[in-house]
PDB file of C-alpha atoms and ligand atoms in Angstrom:
ATOM      1  CA  UNK A   1      -5.701 -52.659  20.687  1.00  0.00           C
ATOM      2  CA  UNK A   2      -3.423 -51.633  17.832  1.00  0.00           C
ATOM      3  CA  UNK A   3      -3.438 -47.909  18.563  1.00  0.00           C
ATOM      4  CA  UNK A   4      -0.610 -48.123  21.048  1.00  0.00           C
ATOM      5  CA  UNK A   5      -1.635 -44.934  22.767  1.00  0.00           C
ATOM      6  CA  UNK A   6      -4.404 -46.430  24.837  1.00  0.00           C
ATOM      7  CA  UNK A   7      -6.505 -43.481  23.707  1.00  0.00           C
ATOM      8  CA  UNK A   8      -9.869 -44.211  22.171  1.00  0.00           C
ATOM      9  CA  UNK A   9     -10.837 -40.848  20.661  1.00  0.00           C
ATOM     10  CA  UNK A  10     -11.748 -39.999  17.091  1.00  0.00           C
ATOM     11  CA  UNK A  11      -9.066 -39.956  14.396  1.00  0.00           C
ATOM     12  CA  UNK A  12      -9.219 -36.790  12.296  1.00  0.00           C
ATOM     13  CA  UNK A  13      -7.503 -36.312   8.965  1.00  0.00           C
ATOM     14  CA  UNK A  14      -5.437 -33.121   8.854  1.00  0.00           C
ATOM     15  CA  UNK A  15      -4.566 -31.840   5.388  1.00  0.00           C
ATOM     16  CA  UNK A  16      -1.600 -29.603   4.636  1.00  0.00           C
ATOM     17  CA  UNK A  17       0.779 -28.548   1.881  1.00  0.00           C
ATOM     18  CA  UNK A  18       4.296 -29.473   3.016  1.00  0.00           C
ATOM     19  CA  UNK A  19       6.700 -27.136   1.197  1.00  0.00           C
ATOM     20  CA  UNK A  20       6.089 -24.402   3.756  1.00  0.00           C
ATOM     21  CA  UNK A  21       8.768 -24.772   6.455  1.00  0.00           C
ATOM     22  CA  UNK A  22       8.861 -24.434   9.394  1.00  0.00           C
ATOM     23  CA  UNK A  23       5.049 -24.674   9.527  1.00  0.00           C
ATOM     24  CA  UNK A  24       4.529 -27.554   7.109  1.00  0.00           C
ATOM     25  CA  UNK A  25       7.389 -29.641   5.781  1.00  0.00           C
ATOM     26  CA  UNK A  26       8.684 -33.232   5.526  1.00  0.00           C
ATOM     27  CA  UNK A  27      11.486 -34.996   7.375  1.00  0.00           C
ATOM     28  CA  UNK A  28      14.170 -37.232   5.797  1.00  0.00           C
ATOM     29  CA  UNK A  29      11.808 -40.199   5.877  1.00  0.00           C
ATOM     30  CA  UNK A  30       9.051 -38.280   4.108  1.00  0.00           C
ATOM     31  CA  UNK A  31       6.880 -37.830   7.201  1.00  0.00           C
ATOM     32  CA  UNK A  32       4.842 -34.631   7.302  1.00  0.00           C
ATOM     33  CA  UNK A  33       6.250 -32.543  10.173  1.00  0.00           C
ATOM     34  CA  UNK A  34       6.353 -28.920  11.286  1.00  0.00           C
ATOM     35  CA  UNK A  35       5.025 -26.380  13.746  1.00  0.00           C
ATOM     36  CA  UNK A  36       1.453 -26.906  12.503  1.00  0.00           C
ATOM     37  CA  UNK A  37       1.750 -30.698  12.941  1.00  0.00           C
ATOM     38  CA  UNK A  38       3.139 -30.366  16.475  1.00  0.00           C
ATOM     39  CA  UNK A  39       0.410 -27.849  17.279  1.00  0.00           C
ATOM     40  CA  UNK A  40      -2.306 -30.192  15.971  1.00  0.00           C
ATOM     41  CA  UNK A  41      -0.823 -33.104  17.942  1.00  0.00           C
ATOM     42  CA  UNK A  42      -0.791 -30.984  21.099  1.00  0.00           C
ATOM     43  CA  UNK A  43      -4.393 -29.863  20.575  1.00  0.00           C
ATOM     44  CA  UNK A  44      -5.442 -33.449  19.834  1.00  0.00           C
ATOM     45  CA  UNK A  45      -3.760 -34.748  22.971  1.00  0.00           C
ATOM     46  CA  UNK A  46      -5.404 -32.036  25.050  1.00  0.00           C
ATOM     47  CA  UNK A  47      -8.835 -32.814  23.616  1.00  0.00           C
ATOM     48  CA  UNK A  48      -8.576 -36.619  23.498  1.00  0.00           C
ATOM     49  CA  UNK A  49      -8.583 -37.204  19.765  1.00  0.00           C
ATOM     50  CA  UNK A  50      -5.911 -38.367  17.276  1.00  0.00           C
ATOM     51  CA  UNK A  51      -4.726 -36.913  13.984  1.00  0.00           C
ATOM     52  CA  UNK A  52      -3.188 -38.236  10.810  1.00  0.00           C
ATOM     53  CA  UNK A  53      -1.622 -35.946   8.222  1.00  0.00           C
ATOM     54  CA  UNK A  54      -2.161 -35.951   4.476  1.00  0.00           C
ATOM     55  CA  UNK A  55      -0.614 -33.760   1.836  1.00  0.00           C
ATOM     56  CA  UNK A  56      -2.308 -31.792  -0.959  1.00  0.00           C
ATOM     57  CA  UNK A  57      -1.396 -28.942  -3.245  1.00  0.00           C
ATOM     58  CA  UNK A  58      -2.317 -25.727  -1.447  1.00  0.00           C
ATOM     59  CA  UNK A  59      -5.227 -25.012  -3.794  1.00  0.00           C
ATOM     60  CA  UNK A  60      -6.596 -28.496  -3.037  1.00  0.00           C
ATOM     61  CA  UNK A  61      -6.892 -27.968   0.713  1.00  0.00           C
ATOM     62  CA  UNK A  62     -10.250 -26.189   0.918  1.00  0.00           C
ATOM     63  CA  UNK A  63     -11.773 -28.577  -1.665  1.00  0.00           C
ATOM     64  CA  UNK A  64     -10.492 -31.494   0.499  1.00  0.00           C
ATOM     65  CA  UNK A  65     -12.423 -30.096   3.475  1.00  0.00           C
ATOM     66  CA  UNK A  66     -15.514 -29.422   1.422  1.00  0.00           C
ATOM     67  CA  UNK A  67     -15.582 -32.948  -0.046  1.00  0.00           C
ATOM     68  CA  UNK A  68     -15.056 -34.506   3.383  1.00  0.00           C
ATOM     69  CA  UNK A  69     -11.703 -36.030   2.408  1.00  0.00           C
ATOM     70  CA  UNK A  70     -10.116 -34.045   5.229  1.00  0.00           C
ATOM     71  CA  UNK A  71     -11.513 -32.941   8.587  1.00  0.00           C
ATOM     72  CA  UNK A  72      -8.993 -30.206   9.354  1.00  0.00           C
ATOM     73  CA  UNK A  73      -6.610 -27.959   7.396  1.00  0.00           C
ATOM     74  CA  UNK A  74      -3.448 -26.856   9.232  1.00  0.00           C
ATOM     75  CA  UNK A  75      -1.319 -25.154   6.602  1.00  0.00           C
ATOM     76  CA  UNK A  76      -0.222 -21.693   7.658  1.00  0.00           C
ATOM     77  CA  UNK A  77      -3.500 -20.626   6.115  1.00  0.00           C
ATOM     78  CA  UNK A  78      -4.681 -17.032   6.319  1.00  0.00           C
ATOM     79  CA  UNK A  79      -8.102 -16.931   7.965  1.00  0.00           C
ATOM     80  CA  UNK A  80      -9.270 -14.407   5.371  1.00  0.00           C
ATOM     81  CA  UNK A  81     -12.825 -13.131   4.929  1.00  0.00           C
ATOM     82  CA  UNK A  82     -12.849 -14.612   1.438  1.00  0.00           C
ATOM     83  CA  UNK A  83     -12.032 -18.096   2.785  1.00  0.00           C
ATOM     84  CA  UNK A  84     -14.499 -17.669   5.666  1.00  0.00           C
ATOM     85  CA  UNK A  85     -17.227 -17.848   3.033  1.00  0.00           C
ATOM     86  CA  UNK A  86     -16.072 -21.419   2.279  1.00  0.00           C
ATOM     87  CA  UNK A  87     -14.761 -22.883   5.552  1.00  0.00           C
ATOM     88  CA  UNK A  88     -14.753 -22.091   9.271  1.00  0.00           C
ATOM     89  CA  UNK A  89     -11.571 -21.035  11.076  1.00  0.00           C
ATOM     90  CA  UNK A  90     -10.297 -21.385  14.634  1.00  0.00           C
ATOM     91  CA  UNK A  91      -9.003 -18.407  16.539  1.00  0.00           C
ATOM     92  CA  UNK A  92      -5.876 -17.205  14.767  1.00  0.00           C
ATOM     93  CA  UNK A  93      -2.543 -18.498  16.093  1.00  0.00           C
ATOM     94  CA  UNK A  94       0.207 -16.688  14.169  1.00  0.00           C
ATOM     95  CA  UNK A  95       0.618 -13.223  12.618  1.00  0.00           C
ATOM     96  CA  UNK A  96       2.411 -13.187   9.302  1.00  0.00           C
ATOM     97  CA  UNK A  97       2.568 -11.411   5.963  1.00  0.00           C
ATOM     98  CA  UNK A  98       3.864 -11.564   2.422  1.00  0.00           C
ATOM     99  CA  UNK A  99       7.364 -10.334   1.554  1.00  0.00           C
ATOM    100  CA  UNK A 100       9.311  -9.997  -1.678  1.00  0.00           C
ATOM    101  CA  UNK A 101      12.553 -11.950  -2.133  1.00  0.00           C
ATOM    102  CA  UNK A 102      15.140 -11.802  -4.913  1.00  0.00           C
ATOM    103  CA  UNK A 103      18.366 -13.615  -5.773  1.00  0.00           C
ATOM    104  CA  UNK A 104      21.011 -13.025  -3.131  1.00  0.00           C
ATOM    105  CA  UNK A 105      23.266 -11.212  -5.640  1.00  0.00           C
ATOM    106  CA  UNK A 106      20.512  -8.969  -7.042  1.00  0.00           C
ATOM    107  CA  UNK A 107      21.329  -5.328  -6.337  1.00  0.00           C
ATOM    108  CA  UNK A 108      18.651  -3.646  -8.434  1.00  0.00           C
ATOM    109  CA  UNK A 109      15.412  -4.754  -6.762  1.00  0.00           C
ATOM    110  CA  UNK A 110      15.241  -3.311  -3.250  1.00  0.00           C
ATOM    111  CA  UNK A 111      11.457  -3.306  -2.834  1.00  0.00           C
ATOM    112  CA  UNK A 112       8.213  -4.006  -4.724  1.00  0.00           C
ATOM    113  CA  UNK A 113       8.486  -0.487  -6.178  1.00  0.00           C
ATOM    114  CA  UNK A 114      11.626  -1.524  -8.092  1.00  0.00           C
ATOM    115  CA  UNK A 115       9.777  -4.233 -10.052  1.00  0.00           C
ATOM    116  CA  UNK A 116       9.415  -3.316 -13.742  1.00  0.00           C
ATOM    117  CA  UNK A 117       7.074  -4.263 -16.567  1.00  0.00           C
ATOM    118  CA  UNK A 118       9.531  -6.774 -18.061  1.00  0.00           C
ATOM    119  CA  UNK A 119       9.852  -8.874 -14.890  1.00  0.00           C
ATOM    120  CA  UNK A 120       8.439 -12.213 -13.747  1.00  0.00           C
ATOM    121  CA  UNK A 121       7.402 -12.857 -10.147  1.00  0.00           C
ATOM    122  CA  UNK A 122       6.814 -16.324  -8.638  1.00  0.00           C
ATOM    123  CA  UNK A 123       4.080 -17.290  -6.153  1.00  0.00           C
ATOM    124  CA  UNK A 124       2.546 -20.486  -4.739  1.00  0.00           C
ATOM    125  CA  UNK A 125      -0.786 -21.299  -6.409  1.00  0.00           C
ATOM    126  CA  UNK A 126      -3.835 -20.532  -4.271  1.00  0.00           C
ATOM    127  CA  UNK A 127      -2.079 -18.369  -1.691  1.00  0.00           C
ATOM    128  CA  UNK A 128      -2.254 -14.773  -0.555  1.00  0.00           C
ATOM    129  CA  UNK A 129       0.961 -14.243  -2.549  1.00  0.00           C
ATOM    130  CA  UNK A 130      -0.933 -15.254  -5.678  1.00  0.00           C
ATOM    131  CA  UNK A 131      -3.377 -12.375  -5.103  1.00  0.00           C
ATOM    132  CA  UNK A 132      -0.501  -9.895  -4.717  1.00  0.00           C
ATOM    133  CA  UNK A 133       1.386 -11.225  -7.758  1.00  0.00           C
ATOM    134  CA  UNK A 134      -1.662 -11.309 -10.010  1.00  0.00           C
ATOM    135  CA  UNK A 135      -2.599  -7.772  -9.023  1.00  0.00           C
ATOM    136  CA  UNK A 136       0.904  -6.551  -9.917  1.00  0.00           C
ATOM    137  CA  UNK A 137       0.460  -8.212 -13.308  1.00  0.00           C
ATOM    138  CA  UNK A 138      -3.004  -6.701 -13.828  1.00  0.00           C
ATOM    139  CA  UNK A 139      -1.656  -3.247 -13.009  1.00  0.00           C
ATOM    140  CA  UNK A 140       1.124  -3.738 -15.579  1.00  0.00           C
ATOM    141  CA  UNK A 141       3.809  -3.393 -12.901  1.00  0.00           C
ATOM    142  CA  UNK A 142       5.308  -6.758 -13.904  1.00  0.00           C
ATOM    143  CA  UNK A 143       5.201  -8.806 -17.107  1.00  0.00           C
ATOM    144  CA  UNK A 144       4.030 -12.040 -15.573  1.00  0.00           C
ATOM    145  CA  UNK A 145       2.981 -13.632 -12.299  1.00  0.00           C
ATOM    146  CA  UNK A 146       4.241 -17.228 -12.431  1.00  0.00           C
ATOM    147  CA  UNK A 147       2.510 -19.859 -10.285  1.00  0.00           C
ATOM    148  CA  UNK A 148       4.201 -22.883  -8.674  1.00  0.00           C
ATOM    149  CA  UNK A 149       2.544 -25.653  -6.650  1.00  0.00           C
ATOM    150  CA  UNK A 150       5.644 -26.081  -4.458  1.00  0.00           C
ATOM    151  CA  UNK A 151       7.403 -23.205  -2.710  1.00  0.00           C
ATOM    152  CA  UNK A 152      10.797 -24.930  -3.139  1.00  0.00           C
ATOM    153  CA  UNK A 153      10.295 -24.874  -6.920  1.00  0.00           C
ATOM    154  CA  UNK A 154       9.498 -21.154  -6.763  1.00  0.00           C
ATOM    155  CA  UNK A 155      12.681 -20.530  -4.737  1.00  0.00           C
ATOM    156  CA  UNK A 156      14.631 -22.558  -7.281  1.00  0.00           C
ATOM    157  CA  UNK A 157      13.176 -20.457 -10.121  1.00  0.00           C
ATOM    158  CA  UNK A 158      14.620 -17.340  -8.479  1.00  0.00           C
ATOM    159  CA  UNK A 159      17.943 -19.119  -8.081  1.00  0.00           C
ATOM    160  CA  UNK A 160      18.160 -20.086 -11.763  1.00  0.00           C
ATOM    161  CA  UNK A 161      16.970 -16.680 -12.940  1.00  0.00           C
ATOM    162  CA  UNK A 162      13.794 -18.112 -14.499  1.00  0.00           C
ATOM    163  CA  UNK A 163      11.947 -15.452 -12.472  1.00  0.00           C
ATOM    164  CA  UNK A 164      13.142 -12.141 -11.009  1.00  0.00           C
ATOM    165  CA  UNK A 165      11.507 -12.385  -7.601  1.00  0.00           C
ATOM    166  CA  UNK A 166       9.341 -14.441  -5.248  1.00  0.00           C
ATOM    167  CA  UNK A 167       6.331 -13.433  -3.168  1.00  0.00           C
ATOM    168  CA  UNK A 168       5.854 -15.655  -0.101  1.00  0.00           C
ATOM    169  CA  UNK A 169       5.127 -15.523   3.634  1.00  0.00           C
ATOM    170  CA  UNK A 170       7.985 -13.933   5.572  1.00  0.00           C
ATOM    171  CA  UNK A 171       8.708 -16.641   8.212  1.00  0.00           C
ATOM    172  CA  UNK A 172       8.805 -19.273   5.470  1.00  0.00           C
ATOM    173  CA  UNK A 173      11.107 -17.267   3.225  1.00  0.00           C
ATOM    174  CA  UNK A 174      13.355 -16.736   6.265  1.00  0.00           C
ATOM    175  CA  UNK A 175      13.427 -20.501   6.821  1.00  0.00           C
ATOM    176  CA  UNK A 176      14.404 -21.132   3.183  1.00  0.00           C
ATOM    177  CA  UNK A 177      17.193 -18.549   3.627  1.00  0.00           C
ATOM    178  CA  UNK A 178      18.278 -20.461   6.743  1.00  0.00           C
ATOM    179  CA  UNK A 179      18.286 -23.846   5.070  1.00  0.00           C
ATOM    180  CA  UNK A 180      19.894 -22.674   1.814  1.00  0.00           C
ATOM    181  CA  UNK A 181      22.193 -19.718   2.556  1.00  0.00           C
ATOM    182  CA  UNK A 182      23.165 -17.240  -0.184  1.00  0.00           C
ATOM    183  CA  UNK A 183      20.347 -18.200  -2.576  1.00  0.00           C
ATOM    184  CA  UNK A 184      17.654 -15.591  -1.911  1.00  0.00           C
ATOM    185  CA  UNK A 185      17.184 -12.527   0.292  1.00  0.00           C
ATOM    186  CA  UNK A 186      14.174 -10.546   1.475  1.00  0.00           C
ATOM    187  CA  UNK A 187      13.905  -6.969   0.194  1.00  0.00           C
ATOM    188  CA  UNK A 188      11.689  -4.166   1.482  1.00  0.00           C
ATOM    189  CA  UNK A 189       8.877  -4.138   4.001  1.00  0.00           C
ATOM    190  CA  UNK A 190       5.975  -6.580   4.377  1.00  0.00           C
ATOM    191  CA  UNK A 191       3.728  -6.222   1.338  1.00  0.00           C
ATOM    192  CA  UNK A 192       0.647  -7.455   3.255  1.00  0.00           C
ATOM    193  CA  UNK A 193      -0.247  -8.730   6.719  1.00  0.00           C
ATOM    194  CA  UNK A 194      -2.377 -11.738   7.626  1.00  0.00           C
ATOM    195  CA  UNK A 195      -3.051 -14.200  10.470  1.00  0.00           C
ATOM    196  CA  UNK A 196      -3.122 -17.996  10.313  1.00  0.00           C
ATOM    197  CA  UNK A 197      -6.057 -20.111  11.473  1.00  0.00           C
ATOM    198  CA  UNK A 198      -6.938 -23.813  11.524  1.00  0.00           C
ATOM    199  CA  UNK A 199      -9.832 -24.606   9.165  1.00  0.00           C
ATOM    200  CA  UNK A 200     -12.706 -27.099   9.329  1.00  0.00           C
ATOM    201  CA  UNK A 201     -15.684 -27.764   7.086  1.00  0.00           C
ATOM    202  CA  UNK A 202     -18.285 -25.035   7.252  1.00  0.00           C
ATOM    203  CA  UNK A 203     -20.691 -25.713  10.110  1.00  0.00           C
ATOM    204  CA  UNK A 204     -18.526 -28.308  11.901  1.00  0.00           C
ATOM    205  CA  UNK A 205     -18.842 -26.467  15.203  1.00  0.00           C
ATOM    206  CA  UNK A 206     -18.323 -29.634  17.252  1.00  0.00           C
ATOM    207  CA  UNK A 207     -14.798 -30.075  15.916  1.00  0.00           C
ATOM    208  CA  UNK A 208     -14.070 -26.349  15.803  1.00  0.00           C
ATOM    209  CA  UNK A 209     -15.020 -25.991  19.478  1.00  0.00           C
ATOM    210  CA  UNK A 210     -12.542 -28.756  20.391  1.00  0.00           C
ATOM    211  CA  UNK A 211      -9.791 -27.127  18.330  1.00  0.00           C
ATOM    212  CA  UNK A 212     -10.383 -23.727  19.920  1.00  0.00           C
ATOM    213  CA  UNK A 213     -10.508 -25.209  23.427  1.00  0.00           C
ATOM    214  CA  UNK A 214      -7.299 -27.171  22.834  1.00  0.00           C
ATOM    215  CA  UNK A 215      -5.560 -24.176  21.252  1.00  0.00           C
ATOM    216  CA  UNK A 216      -6.401 -22.037  24.274  1.00  0.00           C
ATOM    217  CA  UNK A 217      -5.154 -24.704  26.693  1.00  0.00           C
ATOM    218  CA  UNK A 218      -1.827 -25.265  24.902  1.00  0.00           C
ATOM    219  CA  UNK A 219      -1.324 -21.499  24.697  1.00  0.00           C
ATOM    220  CA  UNK A 220      -1.986 -21.133  28.420  1.00  0.00           C
ATOM    221  CA  UNK A 221       0.171 -24.067  29.583  1.00  0.00           C
ATOM    222  CA  UNK A 222       3.283 -22.945  27.683  1.00  0.00           C
ATOM    223  CA  UNK A 223       3.269 -25.742  25.084  1.00  0.00           C
ATOM    224  CA  UNK A 224       2.574 -23.288  22.271  1.00  0.00           C
ATOM    225  CA  UNK A 225       5.577 -21.116  23.163  1.00  0.00           C
ATOM    226  CA  UNK A 226       7.815 -24.205  23.388  1.00  0.00           C
ATOM    227  CA  UNK A 227       6.767 -25.160  19.870  1.00  0.00           C
ATOM    228  CA  UNK A 228       7.493 -21.635  18.582  1.00  0.00           C
ATOM    229  CA  UNK A 229      10.986 -21.997  20.079  1.00  0.00           C
ATOM    230  CA  UNK A 230      11.472 -25.493  18.678  1.00  0.00           C
ATOM    231  CA  UNK A 231      10.676 -24.352  15.128  1.00  0.00           C
ATOM    232  CA  UNK A 232      12.621 -21.077  15.257  1.00  0.00           C
ATOM    233  CA  UNK A 233       9.490 -18.915  15.264  1.00  0.00           C
ATOM    234  CA  UNK A 234       9.877 -17.273  18.675  1.00  0.00           C
TER     235      UNK A 234
HETATM  236  N1  LIG B 301      -0.391 -17.835   4.266  1.00  0.00           N
HETATM  237  C1  LIG B 301      -0.583 -17.978   2.857  1.00  0.00           C
HETATM  238  C2  LIG B 301      -2.058 -18.188   2.559  1.00  0.00           C
HETATM  239  O1  LIG B 301      -2.801 -18.530   3.412  1.00  0.00           O
HETATM  240  C3  LIG B 301       0.240 -19.102   2.270  1.00  0.00           C
HETATM  241  C4  LIG B 301       0.037 -20.426   2.923  1.00  0.00           C
HETATM  242  C5  LIG B 301       0.783 -21.542   2.247  1.00  0.00           C
HETATM  243  N2  LIG B 301       0.773 -22.707   3.068  1.00  0.00           N
HETATM  244  C6  LIG B 301       1.320 -23.897   2.715  1.00  0.00           C
HETATM  245  N3  LIG B 301       1.252 -24.877   3.559  1.00  0.00           N
HETATM  246  N4  LIG B 301       1.896 -24.030   1.551  1.00  0.00           N
HETATM  247  O2  LIG B 301      -2.497 -18.004   1.456  1.00  0.00           O
END
């Protein structure tokens, strides 16, 4: 055998977008790593299957499931009602929400209410932050919602002053603040709340049942909490 693990289960392709630390990121060698990857590996081990990770732009993840190019999406993805029309989700595993961030030296924007009609706000394309940003633009509260495929590019746009602010999930913005001190800071309260789920193709109950069973087991045996600790999410 060339598998090395001695395990003869199915191999499922897990798609993610890896500029979303600590959930989905890459290591120095370019491997896709993160809380979501460790969680999927733990679920796979519990349920006797294997996983391999592939990377897409965030707005390509649901299409990848629908076309059959991926079996699973683990991407800090909000299990929203809108997405439930397109894919099926596991039980949710993490509560999160969108926050506003500005340049570390910005002293004028202290919350979403301080945004003005001449300002630009960055978001990652296809995300819940896109909905918030585009609504602010539609309501005339900002000049322009500016989409980026990679969250690190959106953070950089705040840093250079190309945009005035960034909308993004709170734990991820906190991790960027951790990794790159004095670049951006969170201002104000959560703008929205959401919960993350693992997605499969609509109707793939066989795989979804395994994911839910494995998720429950790793939550009950303490593995899940260890992974939260490991990735600074506890
Ligand atoms: N939680 C947000 C959403 O579901 C953003 C997720 C972005 N995830 C990523 N891997 N880039 O829309």
